[in-house]
Amino acid sequence: MTRRNHLIVVARPPRLGRGKRRLAAEIGALAAWRFYRQALATVLRRLARDPRWVLWLAVTPDRAAGQRGWPIRTRRVGQGTGDLGRRMKRALGGCPPGPAVLVGSDIPGIRAGHIADAFRSLGRHDVVFGPAGDGGYWLVGVRRTAALPARMFDGVRWSTRHALCDTLASLPPGTKVGAVATLEDVDDADAYRRVWKGASREKA
């Protein structure tokens, strides 16, 4: 079977009152919804048509995979149940054969070149990460020449400064790990003003 590169974007439906709850608590539900709707559309527009990979949208809740309202038409699958680690592992392991890279949908700085760098890194490494400035990560990729590590993502303290370190600790000894550019996601009001509003002012 032909091996292709697979890019997975994890997302929620861009609907008012759904998702980005921490951000919504700080800047208001309407502003958080506007941000997420625009950010998701931007990420998908930049990444969906690139011939270097097949794009998948891994959505939650699962029923949203069959609903309307997504910014583009693309392959959609449900994330399934469990914590973030279980859902990410399921998405990474569920693609057809080939390297797989997973990213979030709230990363305004993401470009196709970042994804291409990640797939190139997987030519030399088993796992690749895109670190975030807060100690987490915006990208994780796996070469998938063998099964994913059984304990990958176990014990990770999500949404904390320990997320990347914990994930690295969950990998077996000897795993070859690479890294690509550091980018920021938007989870709180500080990042919203610095990353999203800052980018908007630069475009003006």
mmCIF file of N, CA and C in Angstrom, residues 54-122:
data_model
loop_
_atom_site.group_PDB
_atom_site.id
_atom_site.type_symbol
_atom_site.label_atom_id
_atom_site.label_comp_id
_atom_site.label_asym_id
_atom_site.label_seq_id
_atom_site.Cartn_x
_atom_site.Cartn_y
_atom_site.Cartn_z
ATOM 1 N N VAL A 54 -2.027 14.664 2.771
ATOM 2 C CA VAL A 54 -3.482 14.504 2.810
ATOM 3 C C VAL A 54 -3.968 15.115 4.122
ATOM 4 N N LEU A 55 -4.966 15.970 4.045
ATOM 5 C CA LEU A 55 -5.450 16.639 5.251
ATOM 6 C C LEU A 55 -6.679 15.944 5.811
ATOM 7 N N TRP A 56 -6.670 15.767 7.137
ATOM 8 C CA TRP A 56 -7.791 15.208 7.881
ATOM 9 C C TRP A 56 -8.192 16.199 8.968
ATOM 10 N N LEU A 57 -9.477 16.341 9.177
ATOM 11 C CA LEU A 57 -9.992 17.155 10.268
ATOM 12 C C LEU A 57 -10.547 16.201 11.317
ATOM 13 N N ALA A 58 -9.893 16.137 12.472
ATOM 14 C CA ALA A 58 -10.329 15.267 13.575
ATOM 15 C C ALA A 58 -11.151 16.116 14.536
ATOM 16 N N VAL A 59 -12.436 15.837 14.639
ATOM 17 C CA VAL A 59 -13.350 16.757 15.311
ATOM 18 C C VAL A 59 -13.948 16.142 16.575
ATOM 19 N N THR A 60 -14.358 17.011 17.469
ATOM 20 C CA THR A 60 -15.086 16.631 18.662
ATOM 21 C C THR A 60 -16.194 17.642 18.892
ATOM 22 N N PRO A 61 -17.393 17.186 19.258
ATOM 23 C CA PRO A 61 -17.803 15.794 19.447
ATOM 24 C C PRO A 61 -17.877 15.052 18.112
ATOM 25 N N ASP A 62 -17.914 13.730 18.188
ATOM 26 C CA ASP A 62 -17.861 12.922 16.969
ATOM 27 C C ASP A 62 -18.984 13.238 15.997
ATOM 28 N N ARG A 63 -20.162 13.558 16.509
ATOM 29 C CA ARG A 63 -21.297 13.808 15.617
ATOM 30 C C ARG A 63 -21.064 15.007 14.707
ATOM 31 N N ALA A 64 -20.146 15.901 15.102
ATOM 32 C CA ALA A 64 -19.872 17.085 14.295
ATOM 33 C C ALA A 64 -19.212 16.742 12.965
ATOM 34 N N ALA A 65 -18.645 15.531 12.849
ATOM 35 C CA ALA A 65 -17.998 15.142 11.594
ATOM 36 C C ALA A 65 -18.988 15.145 10.433
ATOM 37 N N GLY A 66 -20.242 14.869 10.722
ATOM 38 C CA GLY A 66 -21.245 14.821 9.659
ATOM 39 C C GLY A 66 -22.076 16.075 9.539
ATOM 40 N N GLN A 67 -21.747 17.102 10.292
ATOM 41 C CA GLN A 67 -22.539 18.325 10.285
ATOM 42 C C GLN A 67 -21.982 19.361 9.316
ATOM 43 N N ARG A 68 -22.814 20.330 8.993
ATOM 44 C CA ARG A 68 -22.392 21.434 8.140
ATOM 45 C C ARG A 68 -21.776 22.540 8.987
ATOM 46 N N GLY A 69 -21.232 23.545 8.287
ATOM 47 C CA GLY A 69 -20.703 24.707 8.981
ATOM 48 C C GLY A 69 -19.198 24.767 9.079
ATOM 49 N N TRP A 70 -18.485 23.762 8.555
ATOM 50 C CA TRP A 70 -17.033 23.792 8.566
ATOM 51 C C TRP A 70 -16.528 24.713 7.463
ATOM 52 N N PRO A 71 -15.365 25.361 7.643
ATOM 53 C CA PRO A 71 -14.901 26.349 6.661
ATOM 54 C C PRO A 71 -14.619 25.782 5.274
ATOM 55 N N ILE A 72 -14.159 24.533 5.195
ATOM 56 C CA ILE A 72 -13.884 23.918 3.904
ATOM 57 C C ILE A 72 -14.405 22.490 3.916
ATOM 58 N N ARG A 73 -14.504 21.916 2.743
ATOM 59 C CA ARG A 73 -14.870 20.511 2.628
ATOM 60 C C ARG A 73 -13.591 19.680 2.609
ATOM 61 N N THR A 74 -13.453 18.788 3.563
ATOM 62 C CA THR A 74 -12.289 17.915 3.640
ATOM 63 C C THR A 74 -12.672 16.656 4.407
ATOM 64 N N ARG A 75 -11.762 15.723 4.502
ATOM 65 C CA ARG A 75 -12.013 14.484 5.233
ATOM 66 C C ARG A 75 -12.191 14.803 6.712
ATOM 67 N N ARG A 76 -13.275 14.328 7.315
ATOM 68 C CA ARG A 76 -13.537 14.580 8.721
ATOM 69 C C ARG A 76 -13.768 13.258 9.443
ATOM 70 N N VAL A 77 -13.135 13.131 10.605
ATOM 71 C CA VAL A 77 -13.304 11.946 11.437
ATOM 72 C C VAL A 77 -13.514 12.399 12.874
ATOM 73 N N GLY A 78 -14.206 11.584 13.658
ATOM 74 C CA GLY A 78 -14.383 11.885 15.065
ATOM 75 C C GLY A 78 -13.133 11.549 15.871
ATOM 76 N N GLN A 79 -12.908 12.300 16.944
ATOM 77 C CA GLN A 79 -11.758 12.046 17.808
ATOM 78 C C GLN A 79 -11.985 10.869 18.749
ATOM 79 N N GLY A 80 -13.243 10.526 19.014
ATOM 80 C CA GLY A 80 -13.527 9.471 19.960
ATOM 81 C C GLY A 80 -13.487 9.967 21.392
ATOM 82 N N THR A 81 -13.464 9.039 22.334
ATOM 83 C CA THR A 81 -13.565 9.375 23.752
ATOM 84 C C THR A 81 -12.187 9.393 24.420
ATOM 85 N N GLY A 82 -12.167 9.834 25.669
ATOM 86 C CA GLY A 82 -10.934 9.831 26.446
ATOM 87 C C GLY A 82 -10.328 11.211 26.567
ATOM 88 N N ASP A 83 -9.210 11.286 27.297
ATOM 89 C CA ASP A 83 -8.545 12.570 27.474
ATOM 90 C C ASP A 83 -7.832 12.963 26.184
ATOM 91 N N LEU A 84 -7.204 14.126 26.213
ATOM 92 C CA LEU A 84 -6.569 14.640 24.999
ATOM 93 C C LEU A 84 -5.528 13.677 24.452
ATOM 94 N N GLY A 85 -4.743 13.072 25.333
ATOM 95 C CA GLY A 85 -3.716 12.146 24.880
ATOM 96 C C GLY A 85 -4.283 10.946 24.142
ATOM 97 N N ARG A 86 -5.340 10.359 24.676
ATOM 98 C CA ARG A 86 -5.957 9.208 24.017
ATOM 99 C C ARG A 86 -6.521 9.601 22.664
ATOM 100 N N ARG A 87 -7.130 10.778 22.602
ATOM 101 C CA ARG A 87 -7.728 11.210 21.334
ATOM 102 C C ARG A 87 -6.658 11.538 20.292
ATOM 103 N N MET A 88 -5.558 12.143 20.725
ATOM 104 C CA MET A 88 -4.470 12.419 19.802
ATOM 105 C C MET A 88 -3.838 11.131 19.295
ATOM 106 N N LYS A 89 -3.615 10.201 20.198
ATOM 107 C CA LYS A 89 -3.014 8.931 19.794
ATOM 108 C C LYS A 89 -3.916 8.187 18.821
ATOM 109 N N ARG A 90 -5.211 8.217 19.078
ATOM 110 C CA ARG A 90 -6.156 7.559 18.175
ATOM 111 C C ARG A 90 -6.111 8.202 16.784
ATOM 112 N N ALA A 91 -6.056 9.527 16.737
ATOM 113 C CA ALA A 91 -6.011 10.223 15.446
ATOM 114 C C ALA A 91 -4.718 9.920 14.699
ATOM 115 N N LEU A 92 -3.589 9.947 15.395
ATOM 116 C CA LEU A 92 -2.308 9.680 14.745
ATOM 117 C C LEU A 92 -2.201 8.244 14.251
ATOM 118 N N GLY A 93 -2.763 7.312 15.013
ATOM 119 C CA GLY A 93 -2.662 5.911 14.630
ATOM 120 C C GLY A 93 -3.716 5.451 13.650
ATOM 121 N N GLY A 94 -4.735 6.266 13.444
ATOM 122 C CA GLY A 94 -5.860 5.826 12.625
ATOM 123 C C GLY A 94 -5.772 6.157 11.151
ATOM 124 N N CYS A 95 -4.758 6.900 10.744
ATOM 125 C CA CYS A 95 -4.616 7.259 9.332
ATOM 126 C C CYS A 95 -4.139 6.059 8.513
ATOM 127 N N PRO A 96 -4.318 6.117 7.202
ATOM 128 C CA PRO A 96 -3.691 5.122 6.331
ATOM 129 C C PRO A 96 -2.169 5.171 6.479
ATOM 130 N N PRO A 97 -1.453 4.196 5.896
ATOM 131 C CA PRO A 97 -0.003 4.128 6.079
ATOM 132 C C PRO A 97 0.712 5.412 5.667
ATOM 133 N N GLY A 98 1.745 5.742 6.431
ATOM 134 C CA GLY A 98 2.560 6.911 6.146
ATOM 135 C C GLY A 98 2.764 7.771 7.369
ATOM 136 N N PRO A 99 3.740 8.676 7.341
ATOM 137 C CA PRO A 99 3.966 9.581 8.465
ATOM 138 C C PRO A 99 2.730 10.429 8.735
ATOM 139 N N ALA A 100 2.530 10.773 10.011
ATOM 140 C CA ALA A 100 1.363 11.572 10.400
ATOM 141 C C ALA A 100 1.809 12.707 11.305
ATOM 142 N N VAL A 101 1.278 13.888 11.034
ATOM 143 C CA VAL A 101 1.542 15.090 11.832
ATOM 144 C C VAL A 101 0.209 15.650 12.292
ATOM 145 N N LEU A 102 0.134 16.020 13.578
ATOM 146 C CA LEU A 102 -1.098 16.544 14.165
ATOM 147 C C LEU A 102 -0.842 17.946 14.698
ATOM 148 N N VAL A 103 -1.770 18.868 14.396
ATOM 149 C CA VAL A 103 -1.652 20.247 14.873
ATOM 150 C C VAL A 103 -3.006 20.705 15.414
ATOM 151 N N GLY A 104 -2.964 21.774 16.205
ATOM 152 C CA GLY A 104 -4.180 22.398 16.670
ATOM 153 C C GLY A 104 -4.739 23.360 15.638
ATOM 154 N N SER A 105 -5.909 23.906 15.947
ATOM 155 C CA SER A 105 -6.591 24.801 15.009
ATOM 156 C C SER A 105 -6.615 26.242 15.499
ATOM 157 N N ASP A 106 -5.810 26.547 16.525
ATOM 158 C CA ASP A 106 -5.804 27.895 17.100
ATOM 159 C C ASP A 106 -4.391 28.474 17.121
ATOM 160 N N ILE A 107 -3.658 28.268 16.016
ATOM 161 C CA ILE A 107 -2.260 28.685 15.920
ATOM 162 C C ILE A 107 -2.124 29.669 14.759
ATOM 163 N N PRO A 108 -2.287 30.958 15.012
ATOM 164 C CA PRO A 108 -2.304 31.933 13.917
ATOM 165 C C PRO A 108 -1.036 31.973 13.082
ATOM 166 N N GLY A 109 0.117 31.607 13.659
ATOM 167 C CA GLY A 109 1.372 31.713 12.922
ATOM 168 C C GLY A 109 1.708 30.545 12.037
ATOM 169 N N ILE A 110 0.872 29.524 12.005
ATOM 170 C CA ILE A 110 1.206 28.311 11.265
ATOM 171 C C ILE A 110 1.221 28.575 9.759
ATOM 172 N N ARG A 111 2.199 27.966 9.080
ATOM 173 C CA ARG A 111 2.343 28.062 7.630
ATOM 174 C C ARG A 111 2.634 26.672 7.074
ATOM 175 N N ALA A 112 2.420 26.502 5.783
ATOM 176 C CA ALA A 112 2.691 25.210 5.152
ATOM 177 C C ALA A 112 4.152 24.808 5.309
ATOM 178 N N GLY A 113 5.046 25.789 5.328
ATOM 179 C CA GLY A 113 6.461 25.481 5.487
ATOM 180 C C GLY A 113 6.778 24.798 6.804
ATOM 181 N N HIS A 114 6.045 25.148 7.861
ATOM 182 C CA HIS A 114 6.247 24.486 9.154
ATOM 183 C C HIS A 114 5.887 22.996 9.071
ATOM 184 N N ILE A 115 4.798 22.717 8.365
ATOM 185 C CA ILE A 115 4.366 21.317 8.230
ATOM 186 C C ILE A 115 5.360 20.534 7.373
ATOM 187 N N ALA A 116 5.826 21.154 6.299
ATOM 188 C CA ALA A 116 6.822 20.490 5.449
ATOM 189 C C ALA A 116 8.089 20.196 6.240
ATOM 190 N N ASP A 117 8.506 21.131 7.104
ATOM 191 C CA ASP A 117 9.682 20.898 7.949
ATOM 192 C C ASP A 117 9.473 19.687 8.858
ATOM 193 N N ALA A 118 8.256 19.555 9.404
ATOM 194 C CA ALA A 118 7.969 18.433 10.299
ATOM 195 C C ALA A 118 8.068 17.103 9.560
ATOM 196 N N PHE A 119 7.527 17.030 8.362
ATOM 197 C CA PHE A 119 7.612 15.778 7.611
ATOM 198 C C PHE A 119 9.058 15.467 7.211
ATOM 199 N N ARG A 120 9.828 16.496 6.893
ATOM 200 C CA ARG A 120 11.251 16.259 6.600
ATOM 201 C C ARG A 120 11.970 15.724 7.833
ATOM 202 N N SER A 121 11.647 16.276 8.994
ATOM 203 C CA SER A 121 12.280 15.817 10.231
ATOM 204 C C SER A 121 11.955 14.352 10.510
ATOM 205 N N LEU A 122 10.753 13.920 10.116
ATOM 206 C CA LEU A 122 10.375 12.524 10.339
ATOM 207 C C LEU A 122 11.145 11.561 9.440
#
